[in-house]
PDB file of C-alpha atoms in Angstrom:
ATOM      1  CA  UNK A   1      18.947 -15.499 -82.269  1.00  0.00           C
ATOM      2  CA  UNK A   2      17.278 -12.656 -84.380  1.00  0.00           C
ATOM      3  CA  UNK A   3      13.873 -11.871 -82.528  1.00  0.00           C
ATOM      4  CA  UNK A   4      11.753 -12.536 -85.580  1.00  0.00           C
ATOM      5  CA  UNK A   5      13.260 -16.250 -85.980  1.00  0.00           C
ATOM      6  CA  UNK A   6      12.543 -16.527 -81.968  1.00  0.00           C
ATOM      7  CA  UNK A   7       9.318 -15.394 -82.443  1.00  0.00           C
ATOM      8  CA  UNK A   8       8.230 -17.631 -85.308  1.00  0.00           C
ATOM      9  CA  UNK A   9       9.861 -20.843 -83.884  1.00  0.00           C
ATOM     10  CA  UNK A  10       8.325 -20.306 -80.710  1.00  0.00           C
ATOM     11  CA  UNK A  11       4.948 -19.639 -82.160  1.00  0.00           C
ATOM     12  CA  UNK A  12       4.786 -22.671 -84.459  1.00  0.00           C
ATOM     13  CA  UNK A  13       6.219 -24.928 -81.643  1.00  0.00           C
ATOM     14  CA  UNK A  14       3.336 -23.656 -79.330  1.00  0.00           C
ATOM     15  CA  UNK A  15       0.588 -23.694 -82.104  1.00  0.00           C
ATOM     16  CA  UNK A  16       1.966 -27.125 -83.480  1.00  0.00           C
ATOM     17  CA  UNK A  17       1.812 -28.923 -79.952  1.00  0.00           C
ATOM     18  CA  UNK A  18      -1.488 -27.534 -79.108  1.00  0.00           C
ATOM     19  CA  UNK A  19      -2.816 -29.026 -82.478  1.00  0.00           C
ATOM     20  CA  UNK A  20      -1.438 -32.120 -81.863  1.00  0.00           C
ATOM     21  CA  UNK A  21      -2.923 -32.624 -78.335  1.00  0.00           C
ATOM     22  CA  UNK A  22      -6.332 -31.371 -79.576  1.00  0.00           C
ATOM     23  CA  UNK A  23      -6.285 -33.996 -82.540  1.00  0.00           C
ATOM     24  CA  UNK A  24      -5.151 -36.815 -80.513  1.00  0.00           C
ATOM     25  CA  UNK A  25      -7.951 -36.156 -78.010  1.00  0.00           C
ATOM     26  CA  UNK A  26     -10.315 -35.828 -80.710  1.00  0.00           C
ATOM     27  CA  UNK A  27      -9.153 -39.114 -82.035  1.00  0.00           C
ATOM     28  CA  UNK A  28      -8.933 -40.952 -78.670  1.00  0.00           C
ATOM     29  CA  UNK A  29     -12.665 -40.113 -77.854  1.00  0.00           C
ATOM     30  CA  UNK A  30     -13.641 -40.891 -81.518  1.00  0.00           C
ATOM     31  CA  UNK A  31     -12.142 -44.574 -80.936  1.00  0.00           C
ATOM     32  CA  UNK A  32     -13.164 -44.747 -77.305  1.00  0.00           C
ATOM     33  CA  UNK A  33     -16.751 -44.285 -78.707  1.00  0.00           C
ATOM     34  CA  UNK A  34     -16.382 -47.940 -80.131  1.00  0.00           C
ATOM     35  CA  UNK A  35     -14.430 -49.651 -77.855  1.00  0.00           C
ATOM     36  CA  UNK A  36     -16.053 -48.389 -74.572  1.00  0.00           C
ATOM     37  CA  UNK A  37     -18.092 -51.651 -73.074  1.00  0.00           C
ATOM     38  CA  UNK A  38     -21.328 -51.429 -71.928  1.00  0.00           C
ATOM     39  CA  UNK A  39     -20.365 -50.573 -68.340  1.00  0.00           C
ATOM     40  CA  UNK A  40     -21.710 -47.493 -66.325  1.00  0.00           C
ATOM     41  CA  UNK A  41     -18.388 -46.348 -64.865  1.00  0.00           C
ATOM     42  CA  UNK A  42     -16.552 -46.031 -68.341  1.00  0.00           C
ATOM     43  CA  UNK A  43     -19.462 -44.357 -70.259  1.00  0.00           C
ATOM     44  CA  UNK A  44     -19.389 -42.057 -67.362  1.00  0.00           C
ATOM     45  CA  UNK A  45     -15.679 -41.529 -67.784  1.00  0.00           C
ATOM     46  CA  UNK A  46     -16.397 -40.795 -71.559  1.00  0.00           C
ATOM     47  CA  UNK A  47     -19.069 -38.500 -71.069  1.00  0.00           C
ATOM     48  CA  UNK A  48     -16.915 -36.572 -69.065  1.00  0.00           C
ATOM     49  CA  UNK A  49     -14.119 -36.510 -71.559  1.00  0.00           C
ATOM     50  CA  UNK A  50     -16.278 -35.512 -74.188  1.00  0.00           C
ATOM     51  CA  UNK A  51     -17.729 -32.739 -71.660  1.00  0.00           C
ATOM     52  CA  UNK A  52     -13.827 -31.635 -71.022  1.00  0.00           C
ATOM     53  CA  UNK A  53     -13.539 -31.400 -75.072  1.00  0.00           C
ATOM     54  CA  UNK A  54     -16.681 -28.853 -75.459  1.00  0.00           C
ATOM     55  CA  UNK A  55     -15.620 -27.003 -72.312  1.00  0.00           C
ATOM     56  CA  UNK A  56     -12.496 -26.319 -74.368  1.00  0.00           C
ATOM     57  CA  UNK A  57     -14.481 -24.957 -77.408  1.00  0.00           C
ATOM     58  CA  UNK A  58     -16.924 -22.883 -75.394  1.00  0.00           C
ATOM     59  CA  UNK A  59     -14.230 -21.102 -73.404  1.00  0.00           C
ATOM     60  CA  UNK A  60     -12.282 -20.544 -76.481  1.00  0.00           C
ATOM     61  CA  UNK A  61     -15.076 -19.233 -78.029  1.00  0.00           C
ATOM     62  CA  UNK A  62     -16.222 -17.018 -75.101  1.00  0.00           C
ATOM     63  CA  UNK A  63     -12.570 -15.405 -74.636  1.00  0.00           C
ATOM     64  CA  UNK A  64     -11.987 -12.104 -76.190  1.00  0.00           C
ATOM     65  CA  UNK A  65      -8.003 -12.544 -77.771  1.00  0.00           C
ATOM     66  CA  UNK A  66      -5.812  -9.892 -79.477  1.00  0.00           C
ATOM     67  CA  UNK A  67      -8.024  -6.958 -79.520  1.00  0.00           C
ATOM     68  CA  UNK A  68      -7.970  -3.521 -77.682  1.00  0.00           C
ATOM     69  CA  UNK A  69      -9.943  -3.717 -74.684  1.00  0.00           C
ATOM     70  CA  UNK A  70     -13.287  -2.059 -74.870  1.00  0.00           C
ATOM     71  CA  UNK A  71     -16.181  -2.905 -72.453  1.00  0.00           C
ATOM     72  CA  UNK A  72     -18.518  -0.813 -73.670  1.00  0.00           C
ATOM     73  CA  UNK A  73     -18.032  -0.929 -77.575  1.00  0.00           C
ATOM     74  CA  UNK A  74     -20.047  -2.785 -80.378  1.00  0.00           C
ATOM     75  CA  UNK A  75     -19.289  -6.490 -80.345  1.00  0.00           C
ATOM     76  CA  UNK A  76     -21.533  -7.649 -83.017  1.00  0.00           C
ATOM     77  CA  UNK A  77     -18.733  -9.026 -85.008  1.00  0.00           C
ATOM     78  CA  UNK A  78     -17.563 -11.465 -81.765  1.00  0.00           C
ATOM     79  CA  UNK A  79     -21.271 -12.276 -81.422  1.00  0.00           C
ATOM     80  CA  UNK A  80     -21.597 -13.407 -84.941  1.00  0.00           C
ATOM     81  CA  UNK A  81     -18.091 -15.303 -84.733  1.00  0.00           C
ATOM     82  CA  UNK A  82     -18.810 -17.158 -81.559  1.00  0.00           C
ATOM     83  CA  UNK A  83     -22.213 -18.258 -82.558  1.00  0.00           C
ATOM     84  CA  UNK A  84     -20.152 -19.824 -85.890  1.00  0.00           C
ATOM     85  CA  UNK A  85     -17.586 -21.250 -84.043  1.00  0.00           C
ATOM     86  CA  UNK A  86     -20.304 -22.944 -81.516  1.00  0.00           C
ATOM     87  CA  UNK A  87     -22.334 -24.167 -84.322  1.00  0.00           C
ATOM     88  CA  UNK A  88     -19.472 -25.665 -86.506  1.00  0.00           C
ATOM     89  CA  UNK A  89     -17.804 -27.314 -83.484  1.00  0.00           C
ATOM     90  CA  UNK A  90     -21.387 -28.677 -82.399  1.00  0.00           C
ATOM     91  CA  UNK A  91     -21.655 -30.190 -85.885  1.00  0.00           C
ATOM     92  CA  UNK A  92     -18.299 -31.803 -85.422  1.00  0.00           C
ATOM     93  CA  UNK A  93     -19.534 -33.827 -82.696  1.00  0.00           C
ATOM     94  CA  UNK A  94     -21.068 -35.941 -85.916  1.00  0.00           C
ATOM     95  CA  UNK A  95     -17.616 -37.329 -86.575  1.00  0.00           C
ATOM     96  CA  UNK A  96     -18.346 -39.273 -84.060  1.00  0.00           C
ATOM     97  CA  UNK A  97     -20.954 -41.542 -85.984  1.00  0.00           C
ATOM     98  CA  UNK A  98     -19.022 -41.043 -89.482  1.00  0.00           C
ATOM     99  CA  UNK A  99     -16.763 -43.993 -90.936  1.00  0.00           C
ATOM    100  CA  UNK A 100     -13.057 -43.906 -89.540  1.00  0.00           C
ATOM    101  CA  UNK A 101     -11.282 -42.117 -92.525  1.00  0.00           C
ATOM    102  CA  UNK A 102     -14.210 -39.414 -92.922  1.00  0.00           C
ATOM    103  CA  UNK A 103     -14.004 -38.781 -89.273  1.00  0.00           C
ATOM    104  CA  UNK A 104     -10.164 -38.473 -89.127  1.00  0.00           C
ATOM    105  CA  UNK A 105     -10.395 -36.205 -91.931  1.00  0.00           C
ATOM    106  CA  UNK A 106     -12.783 -33.764 -90.205  1.00  0.00           C
ATOM    107  CA  UNK A 107     -11.233 -33.657 -86.917  1.00  0.00           C
ATOM    108  CA  UNK A 108      -7.848 -32.546 -88.781  1.00  0.00           C
ATOM    109  CA  UNK A 109      -9.762 -30.128 -90.500  1.00  0.00           C
ATOM    110  CA  UNK A 110     -11.201 -28.871 -87.424  1.00  0.00           C
ATOM    111  CA  UNK A 111      -8.294 -28.814 -85.417  1.00  0.00           C
ATOM    112  CA  UNK A 112      -6.827 -26.767 -88.051  1.00  0.00           C
ATOM    113  CA  UNK A 113      -9.326 -24.180 -88.387  1.00  0.00           C
ATOM    114  CA  UNK A 114      -9.406 -23.833 -84.335  1.00  0.00           C
ATOM    115  CA  UNK A 115      -5.624 -22.436 -84.881  1.00  0.00           C
ATOM    116  CA  UNK A 116      -6.104 -20.668 -88.340  1.00  0.00           C
ATOM    117  CA  UNK A 117      -5.477 -17.179 -87.174  1.00  0.00           C
ATOM    118  CA  UNK A 118      -2.623 -18.370 -85.475  1.00  0.00           C
ATOM    119  CA  UNK A 119      -1.153 -19.701 -88.765  1.00  0.00           C
ATOM    120  CA  UNK A 120      -2.161 -16.482 -90.231  1.00  0.00           C
ATOM    121  CA  UNK A 121       0.265 -14.181 -87.745  1.00  0.00           C
ATOM    122  CA  UNK A 122       2.813 -16.735 -88.463  1.00  0.00           C
ATOM    123  CA  UNK A 123       2.725 -16.123 -91.917  1.00  0.00           C
ATOM    124  CA  UNK A 124       2.596 -12.486 -91.367  1.00  0.00           C
ATOM    125  CA  UNK A 125       5.737 -12.984 -89.378  1.00  0.00           C
ATOM    126  CA  UNK A 126       7.612 -14.674 -92.434  1.00  0.00           C
ATOM    127  CA  UNK A 127       6.420 -11.660 -94.805  1.00  0.00           C
ATOM    128  CA  UNK A 128       7.623  -8.967 -92.136  1.00  0.00           C
ATOM    129  CA  UNK A 129       4.051  -7.381 -92.171  1.00  0.00           C
ATOM    130  CA  UNK A 130       4.107  -6.642 -88.358  1.00  0.00           C
ATOM    131  CA  UNK A 131       5.157  -3.791 -86.153  1.00  0.00           C
ATOM    132  CA  UNK A 132       7.052  -3.817 -82.671  1.00  0.00           C
ATOM    133  CA  UNK A 133       6.695  -1.140 -79.974  1.00  0.00           C
ATOM    134  CA  UNK A 134       8.975  -1.944 -76.674  1.00  0.00           C
ATOM    135  CA  UNK A 135       7.689  -1.320 -73.133  1.00  0.00           C
ATOM    136  CA  UNK A 136       6.500  -3.133 -70.202  1.00  0.00           C
ATOM    137  CA  UNK A 137       3.235  -4.531 -68.581  1.00  0.00           C
ATOM    138  CA  UNK A 138       2.032  -2.604 -65.537  1.00  0.00           C
ATOM    139  CA  UNK A 139      -1.002  -4.778 -64.887  1.00  0.00           C
ATOM    140  CA  UNK A 140      -2.957  -7.838 -65.964  1.00  0.00           C
ATOM    141  CA  UNK A 141      -6.507  -8.187 -64.847  1.00  0.00           C
ATOM    142  CA  UNK A 142      -9.474 -10.570 -65.832  1.00  0.00           C
ATOM    143  CA  UNK A 143     -13.083  -9.495 -66.357  1.00  0.00           C
ATOM    144  CA  UNK A 144     -15.904 -11.493 -67.211  1.00  0.00           C
ATOM    145  CA  UNK A 145     -18.396  -8.879 -69.132  1.00  0.00           C
ATOM    146  CA  UNK A 146     -22.138  -9.473 -69.516  1.00  0.00           C
ATOM    147  CA  UNK A 147     -23.195  -7.941 -72.592  1.00  0.00           C
ATOM    148  CA  UNK A 148     -27.040  -7.401 -72.660  1.00  0.00           C
ATOM    149  CA  UNK A 149     -30.233  -6.062 -70.953  1.00  0.00           C
ATOM    150  CA  UNK A 150     -32.644  -7.720 -68.759  1.00  0.00           C
ATOM    151  CA  UNK A 151     -30.222 -10.661 -68.052  1.00  0.00           C
ATOM    152  CA  UNK A 152     -30.291 -11.489 -71.890  1.00  0.00           C
ATOM    153  CA  UNK A 153     -27.160 -11.420 -73.695  1.00  0.00           C
ATOM    154  CA  UNK A 154     -24.119 -13.010 -73.481  1.00  0.00           C
ATOM    155  CA  UNK A 155     -20.862 -12.911 -71.383  1.00  0.00           C
ATOM    156  CA  UNK A 156     -17.597 -12.744 -72.627  1.00  0.00           C
ATOM    157  CA  UNK A 157     -14.197 -13.323 -71.002  1.00  0.00           C
ATOM    158  CA  UNK A 158     -11.406 -10.701 -70.799  1.00  0.00           C
ATOM    159  CA  UNK A 159      -7.894 -11.203 -70.039  1.00  0.00           C
ATOM    160  CA  UNK A 160      -6.487  -7.684 -69.979  1.00  0.00           C
ATOM    161  CA  UNK A 161      -3.066  -6.511 -69.853  1.00  0.00           C
ATOM    162  CA  UNK A 162      -1.834  -2.891 -69.543  1.00  0.00           C
ATOM    163  CA  UNK A 163       1.182  -2.111 -71.979  1.00  0.00           C
ATOM    164  CA  UNK A 164       2.844   0.909 -71.492  1.00  0.00           C
ATOM    165  CA  UNK A 165       5.351   1.920 -74.193  1.00  0.00           C
ATOM    166  CA  UNK A 166       8.823   2.956 -73.586  1.00  0.00           C
ATOM    167  CA  UNK A 167       8.075   6.499 -75.357  1.00  0.00           C
ATOM    168  CA  UNK A 168       5.040   6.884 -73.347  1.00  0.00           C
ATOM    169  CA  UNK A 169       1.453   6.130 -73.766  1.00  0.00           C
ATOM    170  CA  UNK A 170      -0.754   2.877 -72.509  1.00  0.00           C
ATOM    171  CA  UNK A 171      -2.689   0.592 -74.228  1.00  0.00           C
ATOM    172  CA  UNK A 172      -4.966  -2.119 -72.919  1.00  0.00           C
ATOM    173  CA  UNK A 173      -5.078  -5.336 -74.646  1.00  0.00           C
ATOM    174  CA  UNK A 174      -6.971  -8.558 -74.719  1.00  0.00           C
ATOM    175  CA  UNK A 175      -4.424 -11.720 -73.896  1.00  0.00           C
ATOM    176  CA  UNK A 176      -4.654 -15.338 -73.519  1.00  0.00           C
ATOM    177  CA  UNK A 177      -4.967 -16.881 -70.131  1.00  0.00           C
ATOM    178  CA  UNK A 178      -1.411 -18.497 -70.563  1.00  0.00           C
ATOM    179  CA  UNK A 179       0.078 -15.038 -71.201  1.00  0.00           C
ATOM    180  CA  UNK A 180      -1.980 -13.373 -68.349  1.00  0.00           C
ATOM    181  CA  UNK A 181      -0.327 -15.685 -65.815  1.00  0.00           C
ATOM    182  CA  UNK A 182       3.310 -15.061 -66.960  1.00  0.00           C
ATOM    183  CA  UNK A 183       2.564 -11.473 -66.475  1.00  0.00           C
ATOM    184  CA  UNK A 184       0.937 -11.678 -63.244  1.00  0.00           C
ATOM    185  CA  UNK A 185       3.999 -14.072 -61.961  1.00  0.00           C
ATOM    186  CA  UNK A 186       6.598 -12.028 -63.557  1.00  0.00           C
ATOM    187  CA  UNK A 187       5.243  -8.445 -61.911  1.00  0.00           C
ATOM    188  CA  UNK A 188       6.125  -5.367 -64.138  1.00  0.00           C
ATOM    189  CA  UNK A 189       7.908  -7.702 -66.828  1.00  0.00           C
ATOM    190  CA  UNK A 190       9.812  -5.799 -69.682  1.00  0.00           C
ATOM    191  CA  UNK A 191       7.901  -7.134 -73.250  1.00  0.00           C
ATOM    192  CA  UNK A 192       7.640  -6.299 -76.766  1.00  0.00           C
ATOM    193  CA  UNK A 193       4.202  -5.602 -78.210  1.00  0.00           C
ATOM    194  CA  UNK A 194       3.258  -6.935 -81.652  1.00  0.00           C
ATOM    195  CA  UNK A 195       0.908  -5.633 -83.748  1.00  0.00           C
ATOM    196  CA  UNK A 196      -0.746  -7.152 -87.031  1.00  0.00           C
ATOM    197  CA  UNK A 197      -2.840  -5.567 -89.673  1.00  0.00           C
ATOM    198  CA  UNK A 198      -5.989  -7.711 -90.272  1.00  0.00           C
ATOM    199  CA  UNK A 199      -8.475  -7.337 -93.265  1.00  0.00           C
ATOM    200  CA  UNK A 200     -11.404  -4.841 -92.473  1.00  0.00           C
ATOM    201  CA  UNK A 201      -8.927  -2.723 -90.439  1.00  0.00           C
ATOM    202  CA  UNK A 202      -8.869  -4.730 -87.565  1.00  0.00           C
ATOM    203  CA  UNK A 203      -5.540  -5.055 -85.539  1.00  0.00           C
ATOM    204  CA  UNK A 204      -4.621  -8.290 -83.618  1.00  0.00           C
ATOM    205  CA  UNK A 205      -2.175  -7.640 -81.065  1.00  0.00           C
ATOM    206  CA  UNK A 206       0.346 -10.550 -79.227  1.00  0.00           C
ATOM    207  CA  UNK A 207       2.794 -10.339 -76.494  1.00  0.00           C
ATOM    208  CA  UNK A 208       6.317 -11.353 -76.645  1.00  0.00           C
ATOM    209  CA  UNK A 209       7.628 -11.338 -72.986  1.00  0.00           C
ATOM    210  CA  UNK A 210      10.843 -13.437 -74.302  1.00  0.00           C
TER     211      UNK A 210
END
C-alpha cells in the first residue's frame, strides 16, 4: 500500500479512536454526576474520575508537540495557547450542569477541538501538501523545562527525538509520549520525518515509524 494512504489511514484511525474514547468518558462523567447516589465512596470515585480527565487536558496543554526543539527560544505563543486551552476546558466543566442535549453537543465540540490540528494535518495529507525525509532516529529523551525566573513562570514537557537525515544533518523534534516510547524500544529505528507547513510560517513535524 502507498505510504500516503497507509499514513492517512493510521492517523485517521488513531485520532478517531482517541476522540471516541474521550467523548465516551466525558459522557459517562456527565451521566454519572446524575445517577451517583449519596454515597461517600461513589462520590470519591467520581471525583477521581473527573480529576483524571482534568489531568489528561492539563498534561496535553503542557506538552510541546510537533515543533523543532528549542530550550531557549521564545515560547510566548505556546504560553498563550496553553492558557486559552486550559481556560476553555475549564469552562467545559460547566457542561455537567447543562441540559443533556446541550451538554452532549458541547462535549462533542470540545472533543473535536482537542484533535483540531490532527484533522488539519489529515487534510494536508489528502491535498499532498507535505514533505517526506528518509533517515533514522538516533536518540529520544524527555525534558521538563522551566521557563521564567525566581520560581515564576511555567514548565513545559518535551519528548525530544533526534532525527538523522539519510543524506546527512540532524534535527531535534518534539514528539508525543507514545512515539517516544516506541523509539526507545526500537533502539535506532529507520523512519520518515513528515513536515507540514502551517500558517504564519510554522512548520509542524510528524514521525512515521511504519
